[in-house]
mmCIF file of C-alpha atoms in Angstrom:
data_model
loop_
_atom_site.group_PDB
_atom_site.id
_atom_site.type_symbol
_atom_site.label_atom_id
_atom_site.label_comp_id
_atom_site.label_asym_id
_atom_site.label_seq_id
_atom_site.Cartn_x
_atom_site.Cartn_y
_atom_site.Cartn_z
ATOM 1 C CA MET S 6 215.916 -57.086 172.737
ATOM 2 C CA SER S 7 217.128 -59.243 169.870
ATOM 3 C CA SER S 8 215.553 -56.861 167.347
ATOM 4 C CA LEU S 9 216.919 -53.636 168.878
ATOM 5 C CA GLY S 10 219.881 -52.058 167.161
ATOM 6 C CA GLY S 11 222.832 -50.365 168.793
ATOM 7 C CA THR S 12 225.392 -51.392 171.334
ATOM 8 C CA GLN S 13 224.658 -53.869 174.091
ATOM 9 C CA GLU S 14 224.719 -51.008 176.617
ATOM 10 C CA SER S 15 222.257 -48.868 174.632
ATOM 11 C CA ARG S 16 219.934 -51.855 174.142
ATOM 12 C CA ILE S 17 219.922 -52.609 177.868
ATOM 13 C CA LEU S 18 219.192 -48.962 178.689
ATOM 14 C CA ARG S 19 216.325 -48.900 176.174
ATOM 15 C CA GLN S 20 214.985 -52.075 177.749
ATOM 16 C CA ALA S 21 215.036 -50.397 181.179
ATOM 17 C CA ALA S 22 213.158 -47.402 179.766
ATOM 18 C CA MET S 23 210.511 -49.718 178.295
ATOM 19 C CA TYR S 24 210.120 -51.594 181.575
ATOM 20 C CA LYS S 25 209.701 -48.249 183.377
ATOM 21 C CA ILE S 26 207.013 -47.077 180.945
ATOM 22 C CA VAL S 27 205.067 -50.328 181.250
ATOM 23 C CA THR S 28 205.315 -50.422 185.051
ATOM 24 C CA ASP S 29 204.233 -46.766 185.323
ATOM 25 C CA ALA S 30 201.271 -47.448 183.010
ATOM 26 C CA MET S 31 200.280 -50.540 184.939
ATOM 27 C CA LEU S 32 200.173 -48.648 188.222
ATOM 28 C CA ALA S 33 198.466 -45.605 186.711
ATOM 29 C CA SER S 34 195.711 -47.743 185.200
ATOM 30 C CA GLY S 35 194.274 -48.566 188.597
ATOM 31 C CA VAL S 36 193.071 -51.932 187.328
ATOM 32 C CA CYS S 37 196.224 -54.036 187.249
ATOM 33 C CA ARG S 38 196.695 -56.067 190.382
ATOM 34 C CA SER S 39 199.945 -57.854 189.552
ATOM 35 C CA ILE S 40 202.909 -57.910 187.246
ATOM 36 C CA SER S 41 204.510 -61.141 186.084
ATOM 37 C CA PHE S 42 207.831 -61.907 184.479
ATOM 38 C CA TRP S 43 208.176 -65.117 182.510
ATOM 39 C CA GLY S 44 211.398 -66.147 184.138
ATOM 40 C CA ALA S 45 214.063 -64.581 186.261
ATOM 41 C CA VAL S 46 217.368 -64.969 184.460
ATOM 42 C CA ASP S 47 218.372 -64.291 180.846
ATOM 43 C CA GLY S 48 219.308 -67.464 179.021
ATOM 44 C CA PHE S 49 216.456 -69.446 180.564
ATOM 45 C CA SER S 50 213.535 -67.431 179.212
ATOM 46 C CA PHE S 51 210.811 -68.500 176.836
ATOM 47 C CA PRO S 52 212.035 -66.355 173.862
ATOM 48 C CA GLU S 53 215.388 -68.100 173.905
ATOM 49 C CA SER S 54 213.705 -71.490 174.238
ATOM 50 C CA LEU S 55 211.872 -70.603 171.012
ATOM 51 C CA GLY S 56 215.162 -69.878 169.235
ATOM 52 C CA HIS S 57 215.319 -66.081 169.615
ATOM 53 C CA GLN S 58 219.008 -65.509 170.168
ATOM 54 C CA ASN S 59 220.096 -62.651 172.448
ATOM 55 C CA ALA S 60 216.532 -61.969 173.557
ATOM 56 C CA GLU S 61 217.688 -61.110 177.096
ATOM 57 C CA PRO S 62 214.186 -60.079 178.211
ATOM 58 C CA LEU S 63 214.472 -60.404 181.964
ATOM 59 C CA LEU S 64 215.574 -58.348 184.968
ATOM 60 C CA PHE S 65 218.722 -60.389 185.688
ATOM 61 C CA ASP S 66 221.519 -61.260 183.283
ATOM 62 C CA ARG S 67 222.957 -64.733 182.758
ATOM 63 C CA ASN S 68 225.273 -64.238 185.749
ATOM 64 C CA LEU S 69 222.384 -63.290 188.071
ATOM 65 C CA ASN S 70 223.395 -59.622 188.079
ATOM 66 C CA HIS S 71 220.672 -56.982 188.257
ATOM 67 C CA LYS S 72 220.137 -55.257 184.928
ATOM 68 C CA PRO S 73 219.048 -51.617 184.570
ATOM 69 C CA ALA S 74 215.505 -52.915 183.963
ATOM 70 C CA TYR S 75 215.497 -54.338 187.508
ATOM 71 C CA TYR S 76 216.316 -50.921 188.931
ATOM 72 C CA ALA S 77 213.742 -49.233 186.670
ATOM 73 C CA VAL S 78 210.940 -51.514 187.860
ATOM 74 C CA SER S 79 212.083 -51.346 191.489
ATOM 75 C CA SER S 80 212.229 -47.558 191.514
ATOM 76 C CA VAL S 81 208.717 -47.243 190.059
ATOM 77 C CA LEU S 82 207.293 -49.722 192.566
ATOM 78 C CA LEU S 83 209.060 -48.086 195.519
ATOM 79 C CA GLU S 84 207.862 -44.628 194.503
ATOM 80 C CA TYR S 85 204.322 -45.968 194.169
ATOM 81 C CA LEU S 86 204.483 -47.507 197.648
ATOM 82 C CA ARG S 87 205.835 -44.278 199.124
ATOM 83 C CA SER S 88 203.131 -42.200 197.484
ATOM 84 C CA THR S 89 200.312 -44.501 198.594
ATOM 85 C CA ARG S 90 201.608 -44.528 202.173
ATOM 86 C CA GLN S 91 201.588 -40.752 202.274
ATOM 87 C CA THR S 92 197.971 -40.546 201.069
ATOM 88 C CA SER S 93 196.652 -43.366 203.274
ATOM 89 C CA PRO S 94 195.214 -42.550 206.714
#
């Protein structure tokens, strides 16, 4: 996030789009069994601990509010669960 240009809003929306693409790809691969996030809240993530200012890589902002990336990942996972339930006996 710290290297993306544009407004804060456009950066956060681009982040959500990237999270959606990665989550879709993970599920489509058929080989991934889990997804991990290195932290939960912006401001306490490993990029910022390494000195990357404004990295904001996680699904929750510094005030514990859901970011658009949270909803992007959630919607992909929920759709996957719905589709697998419909095809399961």
